[in-house]
Coordinates of C-alpha atoms and ligand atoms in Angstrom, one line a residue:
Chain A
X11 CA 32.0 19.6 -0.7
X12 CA 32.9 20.7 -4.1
X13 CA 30.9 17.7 -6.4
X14 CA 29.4 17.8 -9.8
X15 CA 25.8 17.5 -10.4
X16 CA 24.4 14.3 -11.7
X17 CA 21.7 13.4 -13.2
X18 CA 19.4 10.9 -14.2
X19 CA 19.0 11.1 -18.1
X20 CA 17.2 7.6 -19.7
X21 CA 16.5 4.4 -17.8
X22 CA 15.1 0.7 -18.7
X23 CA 13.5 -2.2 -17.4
X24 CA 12.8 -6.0 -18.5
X25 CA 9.6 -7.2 -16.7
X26 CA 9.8 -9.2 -13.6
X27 CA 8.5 -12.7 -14.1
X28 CA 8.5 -15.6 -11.7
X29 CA 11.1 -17.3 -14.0
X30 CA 13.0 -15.7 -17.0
X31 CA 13.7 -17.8 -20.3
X32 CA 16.5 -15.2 -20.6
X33 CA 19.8 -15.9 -19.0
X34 CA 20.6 -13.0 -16.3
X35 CA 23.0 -11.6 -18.7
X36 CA 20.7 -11.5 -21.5
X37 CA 18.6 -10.2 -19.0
X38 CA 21.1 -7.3 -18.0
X39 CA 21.4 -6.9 -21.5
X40 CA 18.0 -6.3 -22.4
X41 CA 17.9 -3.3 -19.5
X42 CA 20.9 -1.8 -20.4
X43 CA 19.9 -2.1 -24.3
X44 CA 16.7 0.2 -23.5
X45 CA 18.3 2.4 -21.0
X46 CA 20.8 3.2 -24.1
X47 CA 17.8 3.7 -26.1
X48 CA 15.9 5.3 -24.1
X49 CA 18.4 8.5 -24.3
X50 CA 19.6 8.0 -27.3
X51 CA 23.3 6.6 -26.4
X52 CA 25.3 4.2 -27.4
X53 CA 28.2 2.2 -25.7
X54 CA 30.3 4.5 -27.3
X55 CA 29.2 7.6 -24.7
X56 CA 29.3 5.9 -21.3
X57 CA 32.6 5.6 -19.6
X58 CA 32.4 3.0 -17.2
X59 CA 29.8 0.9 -15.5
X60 CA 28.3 -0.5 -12.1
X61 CA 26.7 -3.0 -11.6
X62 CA 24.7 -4.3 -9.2
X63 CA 23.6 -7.9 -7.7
X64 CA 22.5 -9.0 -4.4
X65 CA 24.3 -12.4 -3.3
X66 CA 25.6 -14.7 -5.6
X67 CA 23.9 -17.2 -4.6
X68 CA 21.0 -16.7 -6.0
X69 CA 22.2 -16.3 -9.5
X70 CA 24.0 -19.9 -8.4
X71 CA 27.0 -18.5 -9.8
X72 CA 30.3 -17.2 -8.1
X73 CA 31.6 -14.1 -9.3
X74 CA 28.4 -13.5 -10.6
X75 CA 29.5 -10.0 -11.1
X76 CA 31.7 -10.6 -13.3
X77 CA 29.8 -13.1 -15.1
X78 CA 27.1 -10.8 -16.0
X79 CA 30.4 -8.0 -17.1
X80 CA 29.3 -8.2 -20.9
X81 CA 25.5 -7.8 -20.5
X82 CA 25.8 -4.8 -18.4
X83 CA 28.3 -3.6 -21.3
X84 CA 31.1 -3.6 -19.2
X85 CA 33.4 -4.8 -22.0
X86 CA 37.0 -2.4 -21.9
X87 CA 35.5 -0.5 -19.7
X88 CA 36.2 0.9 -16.2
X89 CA 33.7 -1.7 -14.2
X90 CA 32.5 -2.2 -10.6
X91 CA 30.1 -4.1 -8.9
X92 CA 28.4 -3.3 -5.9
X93 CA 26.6 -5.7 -3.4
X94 CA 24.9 -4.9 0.0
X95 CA 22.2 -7.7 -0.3
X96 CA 19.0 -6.4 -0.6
X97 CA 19.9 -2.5 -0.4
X98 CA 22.0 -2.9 -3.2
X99 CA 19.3 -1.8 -6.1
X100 CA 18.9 1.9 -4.2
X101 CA 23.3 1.5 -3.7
X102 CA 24.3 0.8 -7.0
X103 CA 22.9 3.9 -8.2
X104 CA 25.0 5.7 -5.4
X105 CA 28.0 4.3 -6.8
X106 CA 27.0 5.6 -10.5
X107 CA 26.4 9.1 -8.6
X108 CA 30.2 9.1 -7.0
X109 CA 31.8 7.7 -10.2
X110 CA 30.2 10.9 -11.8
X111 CA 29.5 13.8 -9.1
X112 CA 33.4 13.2 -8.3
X113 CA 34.6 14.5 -12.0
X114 CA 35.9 10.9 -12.7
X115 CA 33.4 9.9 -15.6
X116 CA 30.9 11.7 -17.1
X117 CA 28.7 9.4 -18.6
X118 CA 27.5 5.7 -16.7
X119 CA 25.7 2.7 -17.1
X120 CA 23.9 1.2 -13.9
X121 CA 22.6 -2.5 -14.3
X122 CA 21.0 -3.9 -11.8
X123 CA 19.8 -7.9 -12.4
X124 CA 18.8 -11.0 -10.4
X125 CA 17.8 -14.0 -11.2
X126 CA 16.5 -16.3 -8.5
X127 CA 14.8 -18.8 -9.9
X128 CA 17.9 -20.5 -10.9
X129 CA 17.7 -22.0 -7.2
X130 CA 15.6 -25.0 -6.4
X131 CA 13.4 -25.8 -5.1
X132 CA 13.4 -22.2 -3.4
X133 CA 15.8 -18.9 -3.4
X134 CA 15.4 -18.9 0.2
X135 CA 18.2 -21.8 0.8
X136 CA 20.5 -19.4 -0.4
X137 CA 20.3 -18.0 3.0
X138 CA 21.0 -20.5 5.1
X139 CA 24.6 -19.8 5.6
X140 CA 24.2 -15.8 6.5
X141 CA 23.1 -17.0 10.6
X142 CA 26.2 -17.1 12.7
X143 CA 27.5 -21.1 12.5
X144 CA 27.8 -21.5 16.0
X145 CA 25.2 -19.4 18.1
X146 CA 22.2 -19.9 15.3
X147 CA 22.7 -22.8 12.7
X148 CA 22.5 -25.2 14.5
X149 CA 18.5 -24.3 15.6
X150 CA 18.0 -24.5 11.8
X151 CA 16.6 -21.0 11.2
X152 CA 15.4 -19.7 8.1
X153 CA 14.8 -16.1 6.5
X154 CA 11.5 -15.9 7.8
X155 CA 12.1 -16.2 11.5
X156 CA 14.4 -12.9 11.1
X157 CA 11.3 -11.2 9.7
X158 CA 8.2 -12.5 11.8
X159 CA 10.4 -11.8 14.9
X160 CA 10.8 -8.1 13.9
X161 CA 7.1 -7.5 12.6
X162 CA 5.8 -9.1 16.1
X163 CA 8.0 -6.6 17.8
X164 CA 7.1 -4.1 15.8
X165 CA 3.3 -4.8 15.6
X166 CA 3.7 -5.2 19.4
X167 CA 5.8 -2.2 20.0
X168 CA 3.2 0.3 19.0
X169 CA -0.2 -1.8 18.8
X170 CA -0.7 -2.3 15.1
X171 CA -3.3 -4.6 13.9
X172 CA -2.6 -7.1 11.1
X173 CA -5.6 -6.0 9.2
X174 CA -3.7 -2.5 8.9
X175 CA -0.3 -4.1 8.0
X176 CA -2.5 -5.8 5.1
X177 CA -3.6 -2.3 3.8
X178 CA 0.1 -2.0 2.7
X179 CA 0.1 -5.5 0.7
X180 CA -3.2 -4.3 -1.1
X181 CA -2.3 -0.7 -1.8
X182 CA 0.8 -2.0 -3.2
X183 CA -0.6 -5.0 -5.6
X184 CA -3.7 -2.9 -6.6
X185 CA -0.8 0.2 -8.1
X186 CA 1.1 -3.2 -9.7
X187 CA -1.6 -3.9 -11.5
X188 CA -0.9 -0.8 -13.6
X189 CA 2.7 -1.4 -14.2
X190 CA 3.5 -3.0 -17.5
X191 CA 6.5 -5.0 -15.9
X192 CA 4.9 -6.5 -13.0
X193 CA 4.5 -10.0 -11.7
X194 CA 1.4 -10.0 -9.2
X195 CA -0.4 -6.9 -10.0
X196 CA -4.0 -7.6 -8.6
X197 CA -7.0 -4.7 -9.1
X198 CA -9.5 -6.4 -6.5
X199 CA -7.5 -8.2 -4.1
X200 CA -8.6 -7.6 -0.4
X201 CA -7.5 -7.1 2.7
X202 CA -9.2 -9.8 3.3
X203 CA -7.4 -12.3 0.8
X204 CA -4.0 -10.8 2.8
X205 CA -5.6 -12.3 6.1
X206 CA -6.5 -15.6 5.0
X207 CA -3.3 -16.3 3.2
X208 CA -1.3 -19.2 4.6
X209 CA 0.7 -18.1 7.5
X210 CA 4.0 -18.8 7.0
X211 CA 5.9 -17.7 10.5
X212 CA 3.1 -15.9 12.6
X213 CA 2.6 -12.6 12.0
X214 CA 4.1 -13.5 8.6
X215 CA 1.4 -15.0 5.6
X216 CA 1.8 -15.7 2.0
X217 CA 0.3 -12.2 0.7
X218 CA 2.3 -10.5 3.7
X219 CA 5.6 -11.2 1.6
X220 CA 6.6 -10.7 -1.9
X221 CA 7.3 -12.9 -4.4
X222 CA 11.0 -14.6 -5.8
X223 CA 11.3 -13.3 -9.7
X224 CA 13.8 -12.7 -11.9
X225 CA 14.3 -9.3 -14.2
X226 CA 16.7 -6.5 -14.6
X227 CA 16.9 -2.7 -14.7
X228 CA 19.7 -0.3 -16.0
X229 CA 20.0 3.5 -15.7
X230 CA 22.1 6.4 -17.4
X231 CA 23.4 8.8 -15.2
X232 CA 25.6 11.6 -16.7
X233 CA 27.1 15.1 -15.3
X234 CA 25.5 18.5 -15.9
X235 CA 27.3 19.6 -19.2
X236 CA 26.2 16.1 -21.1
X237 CA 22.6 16.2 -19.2
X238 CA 22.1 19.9 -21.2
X239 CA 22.7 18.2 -24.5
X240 CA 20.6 14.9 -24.1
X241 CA 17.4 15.7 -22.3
X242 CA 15.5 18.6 -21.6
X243 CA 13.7 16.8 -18.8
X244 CA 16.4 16.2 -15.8
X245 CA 15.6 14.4 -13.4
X246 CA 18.7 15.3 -10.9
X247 CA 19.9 13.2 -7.8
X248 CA 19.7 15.6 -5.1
X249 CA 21.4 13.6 -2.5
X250 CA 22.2 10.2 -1.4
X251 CA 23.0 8.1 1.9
X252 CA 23.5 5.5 3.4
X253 CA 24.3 3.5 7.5
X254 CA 24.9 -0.1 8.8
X255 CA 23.4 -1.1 12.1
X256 CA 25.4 -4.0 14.0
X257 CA 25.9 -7.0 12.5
X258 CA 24.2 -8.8 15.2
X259 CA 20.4 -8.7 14.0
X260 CA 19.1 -9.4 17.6
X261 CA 21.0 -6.3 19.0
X262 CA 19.3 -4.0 16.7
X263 CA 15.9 -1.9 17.7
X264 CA 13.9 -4.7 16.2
X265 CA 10.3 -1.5 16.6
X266 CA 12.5 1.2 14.7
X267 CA 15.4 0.9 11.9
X268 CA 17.8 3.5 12.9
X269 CA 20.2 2.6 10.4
X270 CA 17.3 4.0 7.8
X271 CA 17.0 7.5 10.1
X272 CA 20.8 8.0 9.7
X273 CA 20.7 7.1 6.1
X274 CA 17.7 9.5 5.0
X275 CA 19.2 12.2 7.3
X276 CA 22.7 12.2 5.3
X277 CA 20.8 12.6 2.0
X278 CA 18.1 15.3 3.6
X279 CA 21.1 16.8 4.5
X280 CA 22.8 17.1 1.3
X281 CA 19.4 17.5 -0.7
X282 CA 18.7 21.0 2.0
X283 CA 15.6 19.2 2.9
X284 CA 14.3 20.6 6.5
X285 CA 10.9 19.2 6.0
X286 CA 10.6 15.7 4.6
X287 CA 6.6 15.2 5.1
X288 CA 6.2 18.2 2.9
X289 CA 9.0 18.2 0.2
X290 CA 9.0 14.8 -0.4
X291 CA 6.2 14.2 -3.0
X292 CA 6.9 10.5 -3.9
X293 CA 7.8 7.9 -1.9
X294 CA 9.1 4.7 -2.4
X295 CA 10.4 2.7 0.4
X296 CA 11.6 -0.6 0.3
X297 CA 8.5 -3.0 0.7
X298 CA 9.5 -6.8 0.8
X299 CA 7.0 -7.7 3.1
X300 CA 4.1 -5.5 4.2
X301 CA 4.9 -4.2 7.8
X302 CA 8.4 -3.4 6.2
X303 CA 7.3 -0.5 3.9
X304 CA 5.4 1.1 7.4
X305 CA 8.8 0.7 9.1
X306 CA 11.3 2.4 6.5
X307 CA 8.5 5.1 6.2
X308 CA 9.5 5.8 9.8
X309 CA 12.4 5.6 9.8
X310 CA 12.5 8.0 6.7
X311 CA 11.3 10.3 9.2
X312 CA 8.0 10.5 6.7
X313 CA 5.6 9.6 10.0
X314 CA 5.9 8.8 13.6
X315 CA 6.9 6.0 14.9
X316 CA 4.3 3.4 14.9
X317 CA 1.7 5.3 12.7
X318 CA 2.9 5.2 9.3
X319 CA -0.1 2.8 9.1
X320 CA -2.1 5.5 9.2
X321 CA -0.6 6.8 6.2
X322 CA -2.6 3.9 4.5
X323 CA -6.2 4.2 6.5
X324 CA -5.9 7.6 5.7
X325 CA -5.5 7.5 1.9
X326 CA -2.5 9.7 2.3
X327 CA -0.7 7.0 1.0
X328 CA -2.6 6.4 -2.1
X329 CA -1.9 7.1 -5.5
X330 CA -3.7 10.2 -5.7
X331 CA -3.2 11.3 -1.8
X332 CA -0.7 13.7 -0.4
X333 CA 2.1 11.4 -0.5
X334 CA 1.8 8.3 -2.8
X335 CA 3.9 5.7 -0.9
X336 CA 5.1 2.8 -3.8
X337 CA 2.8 4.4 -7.0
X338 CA 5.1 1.5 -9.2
X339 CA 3.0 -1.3 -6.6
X340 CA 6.4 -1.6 -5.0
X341 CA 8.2 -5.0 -4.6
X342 CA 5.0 -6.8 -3.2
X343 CA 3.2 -6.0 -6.6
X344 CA 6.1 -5.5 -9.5
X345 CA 7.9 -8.5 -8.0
X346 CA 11.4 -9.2 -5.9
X347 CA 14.2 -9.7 -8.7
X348 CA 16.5 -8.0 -5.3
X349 CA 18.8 -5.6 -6.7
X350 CA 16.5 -5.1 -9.7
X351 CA 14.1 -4.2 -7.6
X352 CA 15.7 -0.9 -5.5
X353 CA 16.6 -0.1 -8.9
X354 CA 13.1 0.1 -10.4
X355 CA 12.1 2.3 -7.4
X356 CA 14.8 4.9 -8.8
X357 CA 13.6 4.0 -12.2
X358 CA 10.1 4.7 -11.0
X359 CA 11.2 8.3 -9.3
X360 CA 12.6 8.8 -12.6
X361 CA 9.2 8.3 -15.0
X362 CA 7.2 10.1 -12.1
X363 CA 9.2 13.3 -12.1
X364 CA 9.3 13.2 -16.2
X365 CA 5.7 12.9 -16.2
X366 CA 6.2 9.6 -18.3
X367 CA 4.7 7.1 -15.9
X368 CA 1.4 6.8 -17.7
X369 CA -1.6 4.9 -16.1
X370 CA 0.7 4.9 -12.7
X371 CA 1.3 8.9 -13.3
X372 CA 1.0 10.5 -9.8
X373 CA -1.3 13.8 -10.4
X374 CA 0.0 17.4 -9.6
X375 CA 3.2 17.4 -11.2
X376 CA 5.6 16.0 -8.2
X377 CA 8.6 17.7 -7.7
X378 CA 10.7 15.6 -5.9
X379 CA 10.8 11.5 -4.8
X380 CA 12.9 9.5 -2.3
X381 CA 13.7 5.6 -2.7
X382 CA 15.2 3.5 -0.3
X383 CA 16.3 0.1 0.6
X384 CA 17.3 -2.2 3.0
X385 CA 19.9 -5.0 3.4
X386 CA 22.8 -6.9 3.7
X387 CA 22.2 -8.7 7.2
X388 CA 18.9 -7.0 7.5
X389 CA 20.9 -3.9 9.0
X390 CA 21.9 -1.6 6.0
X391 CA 19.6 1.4 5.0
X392 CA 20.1 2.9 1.5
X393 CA 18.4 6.0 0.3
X394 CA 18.6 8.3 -2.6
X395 CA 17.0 11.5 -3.5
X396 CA 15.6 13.0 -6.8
X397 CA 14.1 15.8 -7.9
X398 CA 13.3 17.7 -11.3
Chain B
X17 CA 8.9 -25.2 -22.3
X18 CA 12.2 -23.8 -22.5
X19 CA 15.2 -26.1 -23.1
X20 CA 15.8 -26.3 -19.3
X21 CA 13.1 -26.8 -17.4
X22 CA 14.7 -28.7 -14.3
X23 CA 16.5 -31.1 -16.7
X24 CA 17.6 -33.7 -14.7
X25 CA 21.4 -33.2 -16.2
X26 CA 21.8 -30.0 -15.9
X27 CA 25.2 -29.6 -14.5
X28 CA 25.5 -30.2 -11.2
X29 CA 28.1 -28.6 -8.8
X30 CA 29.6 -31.7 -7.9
X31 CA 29.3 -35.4 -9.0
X32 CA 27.6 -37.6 -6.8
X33 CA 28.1 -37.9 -2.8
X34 CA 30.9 -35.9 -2.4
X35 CA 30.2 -34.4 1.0
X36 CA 30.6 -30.3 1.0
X37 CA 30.7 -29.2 4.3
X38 CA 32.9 -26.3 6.3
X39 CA 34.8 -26.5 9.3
X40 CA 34.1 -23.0 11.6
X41 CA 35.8 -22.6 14.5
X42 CA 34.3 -21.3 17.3
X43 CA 36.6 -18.5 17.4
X44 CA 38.3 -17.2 21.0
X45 CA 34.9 -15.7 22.4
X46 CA 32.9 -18.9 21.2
X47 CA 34.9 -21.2 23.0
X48 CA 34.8 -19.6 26.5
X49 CA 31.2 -18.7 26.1
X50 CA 30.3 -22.3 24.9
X51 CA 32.6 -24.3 27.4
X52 CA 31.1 -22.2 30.2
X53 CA 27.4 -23.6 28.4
X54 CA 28.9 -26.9 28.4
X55 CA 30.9 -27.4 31.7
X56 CA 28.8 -24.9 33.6
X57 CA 25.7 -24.3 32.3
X58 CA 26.0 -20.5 32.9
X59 CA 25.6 -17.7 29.9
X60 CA 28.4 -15.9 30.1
X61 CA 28.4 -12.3 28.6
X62 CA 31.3 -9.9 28.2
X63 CA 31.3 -5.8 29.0
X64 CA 32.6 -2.5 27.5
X65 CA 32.3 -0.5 30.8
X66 CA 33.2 2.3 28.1
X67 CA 30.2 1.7 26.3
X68 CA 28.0 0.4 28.8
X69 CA 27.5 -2.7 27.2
X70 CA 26.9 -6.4 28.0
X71 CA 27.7 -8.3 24.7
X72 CA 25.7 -11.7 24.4
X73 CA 27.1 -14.0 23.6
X74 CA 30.3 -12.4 24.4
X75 CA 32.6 -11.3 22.2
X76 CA 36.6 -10.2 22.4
X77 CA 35.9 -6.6 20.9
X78 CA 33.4 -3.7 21.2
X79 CA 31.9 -3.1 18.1
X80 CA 31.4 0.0 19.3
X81 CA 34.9 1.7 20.2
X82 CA 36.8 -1.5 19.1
X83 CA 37.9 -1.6 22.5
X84 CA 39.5 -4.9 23.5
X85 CA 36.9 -7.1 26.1
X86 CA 38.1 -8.9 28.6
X87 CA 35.5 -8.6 31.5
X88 CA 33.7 -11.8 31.6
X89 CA 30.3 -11.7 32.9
X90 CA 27.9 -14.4 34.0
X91 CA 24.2 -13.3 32.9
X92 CA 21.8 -15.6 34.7
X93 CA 19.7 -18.1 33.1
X94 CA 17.0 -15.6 32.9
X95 CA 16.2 -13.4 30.6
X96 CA 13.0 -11.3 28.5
X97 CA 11.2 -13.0 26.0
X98 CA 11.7 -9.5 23.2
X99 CA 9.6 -11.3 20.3
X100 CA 8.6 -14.8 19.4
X101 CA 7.4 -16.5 15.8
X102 CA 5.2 -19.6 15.3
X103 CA 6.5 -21.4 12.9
X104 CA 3.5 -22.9 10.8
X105 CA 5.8 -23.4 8.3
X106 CA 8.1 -26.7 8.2
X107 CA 11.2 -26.6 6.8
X108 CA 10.5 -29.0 4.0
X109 CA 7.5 -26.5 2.8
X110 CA 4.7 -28.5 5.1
X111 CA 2.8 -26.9 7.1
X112 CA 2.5 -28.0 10.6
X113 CA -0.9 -28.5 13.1
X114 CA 1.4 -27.2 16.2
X115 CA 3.4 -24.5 15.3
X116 CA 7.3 -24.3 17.1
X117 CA 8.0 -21.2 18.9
X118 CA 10.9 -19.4 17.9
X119 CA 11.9 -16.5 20.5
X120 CA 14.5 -13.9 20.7
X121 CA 15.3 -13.7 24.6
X122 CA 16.8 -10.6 25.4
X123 CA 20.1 -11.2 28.0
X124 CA 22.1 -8.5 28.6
X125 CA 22.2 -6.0 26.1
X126 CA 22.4 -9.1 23.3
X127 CA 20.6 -12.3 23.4
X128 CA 19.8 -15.8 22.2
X129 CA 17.3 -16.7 19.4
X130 CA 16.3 -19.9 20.3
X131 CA 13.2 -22.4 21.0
X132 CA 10.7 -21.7 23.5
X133 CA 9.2 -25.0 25.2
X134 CA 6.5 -25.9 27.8
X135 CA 4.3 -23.2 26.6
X136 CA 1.0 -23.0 24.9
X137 CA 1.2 -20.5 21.9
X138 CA -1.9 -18.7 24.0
X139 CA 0.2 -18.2 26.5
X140 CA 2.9 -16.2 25.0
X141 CA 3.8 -13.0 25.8
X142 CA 6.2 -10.3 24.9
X143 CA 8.0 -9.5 27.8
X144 CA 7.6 -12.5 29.4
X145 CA 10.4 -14.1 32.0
X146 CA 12.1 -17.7 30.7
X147 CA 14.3 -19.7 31.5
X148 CA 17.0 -21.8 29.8
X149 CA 17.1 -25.2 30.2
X150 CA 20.2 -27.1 29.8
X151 CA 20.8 -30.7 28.6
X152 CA 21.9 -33.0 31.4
X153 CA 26.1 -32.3 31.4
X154 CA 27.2 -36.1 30.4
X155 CA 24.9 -34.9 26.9
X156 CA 26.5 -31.6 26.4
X157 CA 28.7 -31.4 23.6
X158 CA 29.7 -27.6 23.8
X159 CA 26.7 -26.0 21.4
X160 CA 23.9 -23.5 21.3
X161 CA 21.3 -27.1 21.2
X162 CA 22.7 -28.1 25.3
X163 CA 20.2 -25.4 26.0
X164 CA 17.4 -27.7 25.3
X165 CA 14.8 -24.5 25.5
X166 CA 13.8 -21.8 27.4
X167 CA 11.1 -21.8 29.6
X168 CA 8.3 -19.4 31.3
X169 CA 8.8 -18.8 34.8
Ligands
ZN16 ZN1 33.0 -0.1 23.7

């Protein structure tokens, strides 16, 4: 495949907060304002835009793409949004890749935003209507069953304790606590705090999930030539992918998410990585609920199936271990704005590699990161991969 | 305090009881596997012998090879219980001193989510055999509730 490198040359982020004074355009504006500034650009150098929101439901506004055109700086300009629910944060930036590594644009601005607390009393109504209207409405289900049925199956599956699941929640809100932007940072919770959190839809419990937030997060990308004259720290995108499952939730491997494996093997593939466990240095996997981060890491081929736990027992997983799974503190401790938040894992890759992630900085100098998300009806994997 | 903070005007998406509902049909598989529910009380699934699946509920097409499906196949009234919830949780935010189970019973190479009855949560287990139980027929009305529950054999 003849394609154009791309890279990764300034990114910005609003902070995720349980409920935004700003609009979500002012919000989209305040990311993209910073990612601008952050390079040194202005609207004047980027070409066209993407954009990126999960459903728009939860903004409570149709066309919610289009609404939020001028705060992503979309105005005359080629424009696009992209939406595959909740993998759309680690997508969008796939589409900015293709609009550039194809020799269309050279220059573009990726906004990511959401804004969920716009529905009341709770963003999770906005998901009644994704269950099919004749074989599952009318039991009444909610988001949560979807996820307690797969972490039973998964705990099940392979013999995972709870109290190991919890490790992941922890890890995750303790590294939060460093990140400027985040919502429920936490130095000294406990594994035990996770455990005695209500419980929600058994194995699910309060600390097991992350929270509803609202906040926004913008990229530049730009091809080689421009990259030479803006930065002298690159971070590139070394490959992306990305696979649906069926749309049928029930018929999927509820113990293993194969449509992560195919995903992360398209962009090991494209990135000439043989050896994941040891050339990928960073790792941020999406981690909505606790028992979900362990599952993509699996599926990312990044440990065996059913021990990724481990991962986290061991220290491996830590900040300063081998391979630091979620150093930003993830979507369980920065917060769950959903296509802001897949972005911030990319923007988070980005301050890593660059050395510019202060009291989060991973020691050693990492190379290379992978982020990934997951989903549209809980079957899409999204993965990108970055390296300096 | 912002301006808005749940202002009881803030613009609503329509005025007053207008009722906003949507009319789904049950599409070509749905109404022969929900008649057969309704009229027969059997589960009827449908198979790509290409593919060497058994859709359930059935469906018209593979996903798989987008093969057309016309074999119709009755699965029993049995099937695996493949993972179950309690549901501490109510739906209006309360939480509840008996939790509902919520199980995904595998049938065929698909399967229902639905309610598990006559069980104590103790007794639950992955991999367990239940059965559906249907409505009595003068109640069924041709939908996923004239299965009532499924329960362990
Ligand atoms: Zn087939």
């Amino acid at each position: 495949m003849s394609m154009r490198k791309v890279a990764v040359v300034g990114a910005g982020m609003t902070k995720f907060v349980r409920r935004a004074q700003e609009t979500a355009k002012e919000l989209s504006w305040q990311a993209a304002h910073m990612a601008l500034e952050s390079c040194e650009m202005t609207m004047d150098d980027i070409e066209a835009v993407c954009l990126g929101t999960a459903p728009d439901s939860f903004d409570g506004i149709h066309m919610n793409g289009e609404y939020l055109s001028d705060g992503a700086g979309a105005w005359r300009k080629p424009f696009m949004r992209s939406y595959v629910g909740g993998g759309t944060g680690v997508f969008v930036p796939i589409q900015g890749w293709y609009h550039v590594a194809s020799g269309l644009f050279d220059v573009v601005l990726v906004v990511a935003e959401e804004k969920m607390s716009s529905y009341y009393p709770h963003a999770q109504a906005a998901f009644l209507t994704i269950f099919d209207h004749t074989t599952e409405r009318p039991l009444k289900p909610n988001l949560l069953w979807i996820f307690a049925l797969e972490m039973n199956r998964y705990m099940s599956t392979y013999g995972i304790r709870k109290e190991d699941i919890a490790l992941v929640s922890v890890q995750h809100k303790r590294n939060a606590a460093d990140h400027p932007c985040a919502l429920l940072g936490d130095p000294n919770i406990t594994v035990e705090d996770v455990l005695n959190s209500e419980t929600l839809a058994w194995p699910v419990q309060r600390y097991d999930v992350s929270p509803v937030s609202d906040g926004a997060v913008a990229l530049v990308l730009a091809a080689e030539h421009v990259t030479k004259r803006v930065t002298d720290k690159p971070v590139w995108i070394e490959g992306v992918g990305w696979n649906l499952d069926t749309a049928h939730w029930t018929n999927r491997d509820l113990a293993y998410p194969r449509y992560v494996e195919y995903a992360a093997r398209q962009a090991y593939e494209m990135a000439g990585i043989k050896e994941p466990r040891k050339e990928i240095h960073i790792a941020e996997p999406y981690d909505p609920f606790d028992y979900k981060a362990l599952h993509h890491l699996e599926g990312l081929q990044l440990a065996d199936r059913g021990q990724a736990a481990q991962l986290y027992v061991d220290g491996v997983a830590a900040r300063d271990g081998d391979m630091p799974v979620c150093p930003s503190g993830g979507l369980l401790g920065v917060g769950n704005p959903i296509a802001a938040a897949g972005l911030m894992k990319i923007a988070e890759l980005f301050w890593q590699l660059r050395g510019e992630a202060g009291e989060r900085q991973v020691p050693g100098q990492p190379k290379r990161g992978l982020a990934q998300a997951w989903g549209d009806l809980m079957q899409v994997g999204t993965v990108v991969i970055m390296g300096r | 305090m912002t301006l808005l903070e749940r202002d009881p005007k803030a613009a609503p998406a329509w005025r007053g009881e207008l009722p906003v509902t949507s009319r789904y049909t049950f599409g070509l598989a749905g109404e022969r596997f929900f008649r057969a529910i309704q009229e027969e009380g059997r589960i009827l699934g449908t198979r790509c012998d290409g593919c060497a699946r058994t859709y359930v509920p059935g469906t018209i097409f593979c996903e798989r090879c987008l093969g057309e499906l016309d074999k119709w196949v009755d699965v029993g009234k049995v099937g695996e219980v493949h993972t179950y919830t309690l549901l501490y949780e109510a739906p209006d935010g309360s939480q509840r001193e008996t939790p509902e189970i919520v199980a995904f019973v595998r049938l065929g190479d698909g399967g229902l989510v639905h309610r598990l009855g006559e069980v104590e949560p103790e007794a639950l287990a992955i991999g367990m055999s239940v059965q559906a139980v249907f409505k009595p027929i003068a109640e069924r009305e041709g939908s996923i509730l004239d299965i009532v529950y499924f329960r362990p054999i």
